[in-house]
Amino acid sequence: MLTREIGRSGIQASAIGLGTWAIGGWMWGGTDEAKSIKAIQASIDEGISLIDTAPAYGQGVAEEIVGKALKGRRDKVVLATKCGLVWHTQKGNHFFDYDSGPVHRYLGKDAIIYEVEQSLKRLGTDVIDHYITHWQDPTTPVEETMEALELLKTQGKIRSIGASNTAPEDVKAYLAAGQLDAVQEEYSMIKRDLDTTLAPLCVEQGVSILSYSSLALGLLSGKIGPDRVFEGDDQRKDNPRFSMANRQKVAQLMQAISGVAETHGATCAQTVIAWTVQQPGITFSLCGARDAGQAAENAKAGRLRLSSDDLEIISAAAQKNLTDLDE
């Protein structure tokens, strides 16, 4: 398994991480706790050490499931969770509504101190290895946010600091206020704006990039054909990215990738993930899994090394087939 350091923290983690948004159920059509626990444990058994979660994934559901799955295995993982999407207070900036009420973006010191204790309790641990501001709060100075995070580091409750859903100016503000080890951002063959926005800055400053949605919510998995139907609150149901025209373009891309995949004895999904973590500045790829089989498949991407020729073939195919997708 390919391992890399999270920024300058000294923490080593698998380049392929398990993302648990879907495990929380919210916006993914519900969850199955038993299958989710097996998915997490299978990930660890297959060599994935980076587990990423958040309070907002089902209002604590994902964190609680992760906590149950890690009993007796906590020492085998680098555990990441987040703060800044709150429902215990209405301070900050209103973001969206759950059935239970409003959720605000708020990164004030008082909320961060409260949130970390809740997460530690749900996760059943006494330390969070990587603590991430989930969304940025325009009402709170970054200096106040970093003061709280640095305090938690001093207290031994967190080991490193990250920020998610940022712009370059946010990253610069964090760096000016303290040690920022990583940013967590969407990146895939379909969404590559980081190549020219954040990646150069992060490489220069020694900040890791944890990419999420490497398979574009499953669109690039090679498994979503024209007959797939999304139901309930599954966010993909009305997402134009999953239009029939897009699925046809992706099918053509998969045909081009399949040759490279077969050479390595890999699946198209594994090849897409391996391509992702070999892009400049992309340090980690967070991949969702809702059962043990998906977890094992994702993990094998961390043992796949693509040649420069492989990378060129895949990038050219992506350029050809993924332009002008419906968004």
Short mmCIF file of C-alpha atoms in Angstrom, two decimals:
data_model
loop_
_atom_site.label_atom_id
_atom_site.label_comp_id
_atom_site.label_asym_id
_atom_site.label_seq_id
_atom_site.Cartn_x
_atom_site.Cartn_y
_atom_site.Cartn_z
CA MET A 1 0.00 0.00 0.00
CA LEU A 2 1.33 3.42 -0.98
CA THR A 3 1.71 5.62 2.12
CA ARG A 4 2.37 9.35 2.37
CA GLU A 5 2.81 12.02 5.04
CA ILE A 6 -0.03 14.41 5.90
CA GLY A 7 1.64 17.76 5.31
CA ARG A 8 4.45 18.35 7.80
CA SER A 9 2.68 16.55 10.64
CA GLY A 10 4.87 13.46 10.64
CA ILE A 11 1.72 11.34 10.35
CA GLN A 12 1.95 8.64 7.68
CA ALA A 13 -1.27 7.29 6.14
CA SER A 14 -2.32 5.16 3.19
CA ALA A 15 -2.67 7.18 -0.01
CA ILE A 16 -6.10 5.59 -0.46
CA GLY A 17 -8.48 6.57 2.32
CA LEU A 18 -12.00 5.51 3.18
CA GLY A 19 -14.55 8.33 2.98
CA THR A 20 -17.69 7.74 5.05
CA TRP A 21 -20.20 10.27 3.71
CA ALA A 22 -22.33 7.50 2.19
CA ILE A 23 -22.05 5.45 5.38
CA GLY A 24 -23.84 8.28 7.19
CA GLY A 25 -26.82 7.67 4.91
CA TRP A 26 -27.78 11.30 4.46
CA MET A 27 -28.16 12.17 0.75
CA TRP A 28 -27.29 8.56 -0.09
CA GLY A 29 -30.65 6.85 0.42
CA GLY A 30 -30.07 5.62 3.98
CA THR A 31 -27.49 3.37 5.59
CA ASP A 32 -27.01 -0.21 6.76
CA GLU A 33 -24.97 -0.19 9.95
CA ALA A 34 -23.84 -3.82 9.84
CA LYS A 35 -22.68 -3.59 6.20
CA SER A 36 -21.01 -0.27 6.91
CA ILE A 37 -19.03 -1.69 9.83
CA LYS A 38 -17.89 -4.57 7.62
CA ALA A 39 -16.85 -2.06 4.94
CA ILE A 40 -14.72 -0.12 7.42
CA GLN A 41 -13.12 -3.24 8.86
CA ALA A 42 -12.48 -4.69 5.38
CA SER A 43 -10.75 -1.43 4.42
CA ILE A 44 -8.40 -1.77 7.37
CA ASP A 45 -7.77 -5.46 6.66
CA GLU A 46 -6.82 -4.53 3.07
CA GLY A 47 -4.25 -1.95 4.18
CA ILE A 48 -6.23 1.31 4.26
CA SER A 49 -5.18 3.27 7.34
CA LEU A 50 -6.83 6.64 6.59
CA ILE A 51 -10.48 6.83 7.68
CA ASP A 52 -12.29 10.12 7.03
CA THR A 53 -15.64 11.05 8.56
CA ALA A 54 -17.60 14.09 9.80
CA PRO A 55 -20.39 15.00 12.23
CA ALA A 56 -22.48 16.27 9.32
CA TYR A 57 -22.63 12.81 7.73
CA GLY A 58 -26.03 11.89 9.13
CA GLN A 59 -25.75 14.24 12.14
CA GLY A 60 -23.33 11.98 13.98
CA VAL A 61 -24.42 8.66 12.44
CA ALA A 62 -21.23 8.11 10.41
CA GLU A 63 -18.99 8.97 13.37
CA GLU A 64 -20.89 6.55 15.62
CA ILE A 65 -20.60 3.75 13.03
CA VAL A 66 -16.88 4.45 12.58
CA GLY A 67 -16.44 4.35 16.36
CA LYS A 68 -18.12 0.94 16.57
CA ALA A 69 -16.05 -0.41 13.67
CA LEU A 70 -12.77 0.74 15.23
CA LYS A 71 -13.21 -1.02 18.57
CA GLY A 72 -10.03 -3.02 19.02
CA ARG A 73 -8.56 -1.53 15.82
CA ARG A 74 -8.05 2.13 16.70
CA ASP A 75 -4.26 1.81 16.65
CA LYS A 76 -4.35 0.67 13.03
CA VAL A 77 -5.87 3.86 11.59
CA VAL A 78 -5.26 7.54 11.04
CA LEU A 79 -8.64 8.98 11.98
CA ALA A 80 -9.86 12.21 10.41
CA THR A 81 -13.05 14.09 11.20
CA LYS A 82 -14.33 17.62 10.87
CA CYS A 83 -15.88 20.64 12.54
CA GLY A 84 -17.71 23.76 11.46
CA LEU A 85 -21.14 22.52 10.34
CA VAL A 86 -23.18 22.99 13.50
CA TRP A 87 -26.76 22.51 14.67
CA HIS A 88 -26.27 23.09 18.40
CA THR A 89 -26.13 26.87 17.77
CA GLN A 90 -27.34 29.29 15.13
CA LYS A 91 -24.23 31.43 15.17
CA GLY A 92 -22.35 31.92 11.93
CA ASN A 93 -23.71 31.58 8.42
CA HIS A 94 -26.88 29.57 7.61
CA PHE A 95 -25.97 26.80 5.17
CA PHE A 96 -28.83 24.31 4.78
CA ASP A 97 -31.58 22.54 6.70
CA TYR A 98 -31.90 19.01 8.00
CA ASP A 99 -35.34 17.66 8.86
CA SER A 100 -34.37 18.40 12.45
CA GLY A 101 -33.55 22.05 11.82
CA PRO A 102 -31.00 24.51 10.41
CA VAL A 103 -27.29 23.85 9.99
CA HIS A 104 -24.83 26.74 10.11
CA ARG A 105 -21.24 27.19 9.03
CA TYR A 106 -19.54 28.34 12.21
CA LEU A 107 -15.87 28.08 13.17
CA GLY A 108 -15.84 30.16 16.33
CA LYS A 109 -13.59 28.97 19.15
CA ASP A 110 -16.55 28.12 21.40
CA ALA A 111 -18.11 25.80 18.81
CA ILE A 112 -14.87 24.03 17.93
CA ILE A 113 -14.15 23.28 21.61
CA TYR A 114 -17.71 21.89 21.93
CA GLU A 115 -17.61 19.93 18.68
CA VAL A 116 -14.35 18.12 19.30
CA GLU A 117 -15.71 16.68 22.56
CA GLN A 118 -18.83 15.42 20.80
CA SER A 119 -16.78 13.81 18.05
CA LEU A 120 -14.37 12.16 20.50
CA LYS A 121 -17.36 10.67 22.32
CA ARG A 122 -19.07 9.38 19.15
CA LEU A 123 -15.82 7.97 17.80
CA GLY A 124 -14.90 6.31 21.10
CA THR A 125 -11.38 7.72 21.10
CA ASP A 126 -9.31 10.23 23.02
CA VAL A 127 -7.50 11.75 20.04
CA ILE A 128 -8.33 12.72 16.46
CA ASP A 129 -5.34 12.36 14.16
CA HIS A 130 -6.46 14.91 11.57
CA TYR A 131 -9.07 17.58 12.37
CA ILE A 132 -10.58 19.49 9.46
CA THR A 133 -12.73 22.60 9.14
CA HIS A 134 -15.51 21.20 6.97
CA TRP A 135 -16.71 24.40 5.26
CA GLN A 136 -15.34 27.89 5.66
CA ASP A 137 -17.16 30.41 7.85
CA PRO A 138 -17.17 34.00 6.55
CA THR A 139 -18.25 35.34 9.96
CA THR A 140 -15.23 34.15 11.98
CA PRO A 141 -11.61 35.30 11.50
CA VAL A 142 -9.28 32.45 10.55
CA GLU A 143 -7.00 33.56 13.41
CA GLU A 144 -9.72 32.66 15.95
CA THR A 145 -10.34 29.30 14.30
CA MET A 146 -6.63 28.45 14.27
CA GLU A 147 -6.24 29.56 17.88
CA ALA A 148 -8.83 26.97 18.87
CA LEU A 149 -7.26 24.25 16.71
CA GLU A 150 -3.74 24.95 17.99
CA LEU A 151 -5.10 24.77 21.56
CA LEU A 152 -6.60 21.35 20.86
CA LYS A 153 -3.24 20.25 19.47
CA THR A 154 -1.47 21.42 22.62
CA GLN A 155 -4.01 19.53 24.72
CA GLY A 156 -3.35 16.35 22.71
CA LYS A 157 -6.93 16.05 21.46
CA ILE A 158 -5.94 16.48 17.80
CA ARG A 159 -2.62 15.79 16.05
CA SER A 160 -2.84 17.78 12.81
CA ILE A 161 -4.97 20.46 11.17
CA GLY A 162 -6.81 20.51 7.85
CA ALA A 163 -9.30 22.68 5.98
CA SER A 164 -11.88 21.68 3.39
CA ASN A 165 -13.77 23.44 0.62
CA THR A 166 -11.29 26.30 0.48
CA ALA A 167 -10.08 28.93 -1.95
CA PRO A 168 -6.40 29.91 -2.30
CA GLU A 169 -6.96 32.98 -0.11
CA ASP A 170 -8.35 30.73 2.66
CA VAL A 171 -5.28 28.51 2.52
CA LYS A 172 -2.97 31.52 2.69
CA ALA A 173 -4.87 32.83 5.72
CA TYR A 174 -4.55 29.49 7.53
CA LEU A 175 -0.83 29.31 6.74
CA ALA A 176 -0.34 32.82 8.10
CA ALA A 177 -2.10 31.84 11.34
CA GLY A 178 -0.44 28.49 12.06
CA GLN A 179 0.49 25.06 10.68
CA LEU A 180 -1.97 23.83 8.06
CA ASP A 181 -1.15 20.24 7.11
CA ALA A 182 -3.75 19.48 4.43
CA VAL A 183 -6.74 20.64 2.45
CA GLN A 184 -9.59 18.35 1.45
CA GLU A 185 -11.14 19.15 -1.91
CA GLU A 186 -13.14 17.58 -4.72
CA TYR A 187 -10.91 16.31 -7.53
CA SER A 188 -11.47 13.84 -10.33
CA MET A 189 -11.02 13.42 -14.08
CA ILE A 190 -14.24 15.41 -14.38
CA LYS A 191 -13.27 18.21 -11.98
CA ARG A 192 -9.62 19.27 -12.33
CA ASP A 193 -9.63 22.97 -11.43
CA LEU A 194 -7.23 22.25 -8.53
CA ASP A 195 -4.48 21.71 -11.10
CA THR A 196 -4.27 25.47 -11.62
CA THR A 197 -5.78 26.86 -8.40
CA LEU A 198 -4.75 25.10 -5.19
CA ALA A 199 -2.29 22.40 -6.22
CA PRO A 200 0.66 24.70 -7.06
CA LEU A 201 0.20 26.62 -3.79
CA CYS A 202 -0.05 23.44 -1.74
CA VAL A 203 3.03 21.88 -3.34
CA GLU A 204 4.98 25.07 -2.65
CA GLN A 205 3.85 25.24 0.99
CA GLY A 206 4.09 21.53 1.85
CA VAL A 207 0.33 21.15 2.29
CA SER A 208 -1.18 17.79 1.35
CA ILE A 209 -4.33 17.51 -0.74
CA LEU A 210 -6.89 14.92 0.32
CA SER A 211 -9.04 14.57 -2.77
CA TYR A 212 -12.60 13.40 -2.43
CA SER A 213 -15.07 12.14 -5.03
CA SER A 214 -12.29 10.63 -7.16
CA LEU A 215 -14.93 8.45 -8.83
CA ALA A 216 -17.30 11.44 -9.17
CA LEU A 217 -20.01 9.96 -6.90
CA GLY A 218 -19.60 6.64 -8.69
CA LEU A 219 -19.95 7.98 -12.23
CA LEU A 220 -16.32 7.02 -12.98
CA SER A 221 -16.56 3.60 -11.35
CA GLY A 222 -17.48 1.90 -14.62
CA LYS A 223 -20.53 0.42 -12.91
CA ILE A 224 -23.27 2.98 -13.53
CA GLY A 225 -24.92 2.04 -16.79
CA PRO A 226 -28.00 3.45 -18.54
CA ASP A 227 -30.37 1.24 -16.52
CA ARG A 228 -29.25 2.42 -13.07
CA VAL A 229 -32.04 4.22 -11.19
CA PHE A 230 -31.44 6.43 -8.14
CA GLU A 231 -34.20 6.67 -5.55
CA GLY A 232 -35.17 8.40 -2.32
CA ASP A 233 -32.86 11.19 -1.15
CA ASP A 234 -29.94 9.89 -3.23
CA GLN A 235 -28.29 13.10 -4.43
CA ARG A 236 -27.53 11.56 -7.82
CA LYS A 237 -31.23 11.23 -8.71
CA ASP A 238 -31.58 14.73 -10.14
CA ASN A 239 -27.90 15.48 -10.73
CA PRO A 240 -27.30 16.52 -14.37
CA ARG A 241 -23.84 14.96 -14.12
CA PHE A 242 -25.63 11.57 -14.28
CA SER A 243 -27.53 12.36 -17.48
CA MET A 244 -27.76 9.64 -20.11
CA ALA A 245 -25.45 11.65 -22.41
CA ASN A 246 -22.82 11.81 -19.67
CA ARG A 247 -23.10 8.11 -18.95
CA GLN A 248 -22.46 7.38 -22.63
CA LYS A 249 -19.35 9.59 -22.66
CA VAL A 250 -18.07 7.92 -19.52
CA ALA A 251 -18.68 4.48 -21.10
CA GLN A 252 -16.42 5.51 -23.98
CA LEU A 253 -13.77 6.64 -21.49
CA MET A 254 -13.98 3.29 -19.71
CA GLN A 255 -13.37 1.47 -22.98
CA ALA A 256 -10.14 3.43 -23.40
CA ILE A 257 -9.07 2.84 -19.79
CA SER A 258 -9.89 -0.87 -19.85
CA GLY A 259 -6.75 -1.68 -21.86
CA VAL A 260 -4.52 -0.12 -19.21
CA ALA A 261 -6.54 -1.77 -16.45
CA GLU A 262 -6.23 -5.22 -18.01
CA THR A 263 -2.45 -4.82 -18.30
CA HIS A 264 -2.29 -4.37 -14.54
CA GLY A 265 -4.94 -6.96 -13.68
CA ALA A 266 -7.04 -4.12 -12.27
CA THR A 267 -10.57 -2.79 -12.62
CA CYS A 268 -11.36 0.50 -14.31
CA ALA A 269 -12.32 2.01 -10.94
CA GLN A 270 -8.98 1.02 -9.42
CA THR A 271 -7.18 2.50 -12.42
CA VAL A 272 -9.08 5.80 -12.08
CA ILE A 273 -8.18 6.02 -8.38
CA ALA A 274 -4.52 5.17 -9.07
CA TRP A 275 -4.42 7.86 -11.76
CA THR A 276 -5.81 10.36 -9.25
CA VAL A 277 -3.09 9.88 -6.62
CA GLN A 278 -0.40 10.15 -9.29
CA GLN A 279 -1.46 13.67 -10.31
CA PRO A 280 0.83 16.52 -9.20
CA GLY A 281 -0.06 17.71 -5.70
CA ILE A 282 -2.75 15.08 -5.05
CA THR A 283 -1.50 13.24 -1.97
CA PHE A 284 -4.50 11.14 -0.94
CA SER A 285 -7.72 9.89 -2.53
CA LEU A 286 -10.74 9.40 -0.28
CA CYS A 287 -13.06 6.73 -1.70
CA GLY A 288 -16.45 5.74 -0.37
CA ALA A 289 -17.46 2.12 0.20
CA ARG A 290 -20.78 0.81 1.47
CA ASP A 291 -19.84 -2.86 1.69
CA ALA A 292 -16.76 -5.03 2.16
CA GLY A 293 -16.41 -5.77 -1.55
CA GLN A 294 -16.24 -2.10 -2.53
CA ALA A 295 -13.75 -1.47 0.28
CA ALA A 296 -11.44 -4.24 -0.89
CA GLU A 297 -11.60 -3.05 -4.49
CA ASN A 298 -10.72 0.52 -3.55
CA ALA A 299 -7.81 -0.59 -1.39
CA LYS A 300 -6.16 -2.48 -4.24
CA ALA A 301 -5.77 0.85 -6.09
CA GLY A 302 -3.15 1.75 -3.49
CA ARG A 303 -0.97 -1.08 -4.74
CA LEU A 304 -1.29 -0.11 -8.39
CA ARG A 305 1.55 1.90 -9.97
CA LEU A 306 0.81 3.38 -13.40
CA SER A 307 3.65 4.15 -15.80
CA SER A 308 4.07 7.54 -17.46
CA ASP A 309 2.71 5.99 -20.67
CA ASP A 310 -0.34 4.69 -18.77
CA LEU A 311 -0.96 8.14 -17.32
CA GLU A 312 -0.73 9.78 -20.74
CA ILE A 313 -3.17 7.30 -22.30
CA ILE A 314 -5.70 7.84 -19.51
CA SER A 315 -5.35 11.63 -19.48
CA ALA A 316 -5.78 11.80 -23.26
CA ALA A 317 -8.89 9.62 -23.09
CA ALA A 318 -10.34 11.78 -20.33
CA GLN A 319 -9.65 14.93 -22.32
CA LYS A 320 -11.37 13.44 -25.36
CA ASN A 321 -14.45 12.01 -23.68
CA LEU A 322 -15.12 14.20 -20.66
CA THR A 323 -15.23 17.62 -22.31
CA ASP A 324 -18.61 19.37 -22.32
CA LEU A 325 -20.24 17.10 -19.77
CA ASP A 326 -23.60 18.18 -18.40
CA GLU A 327 -23.09 19.78 -15.00
#
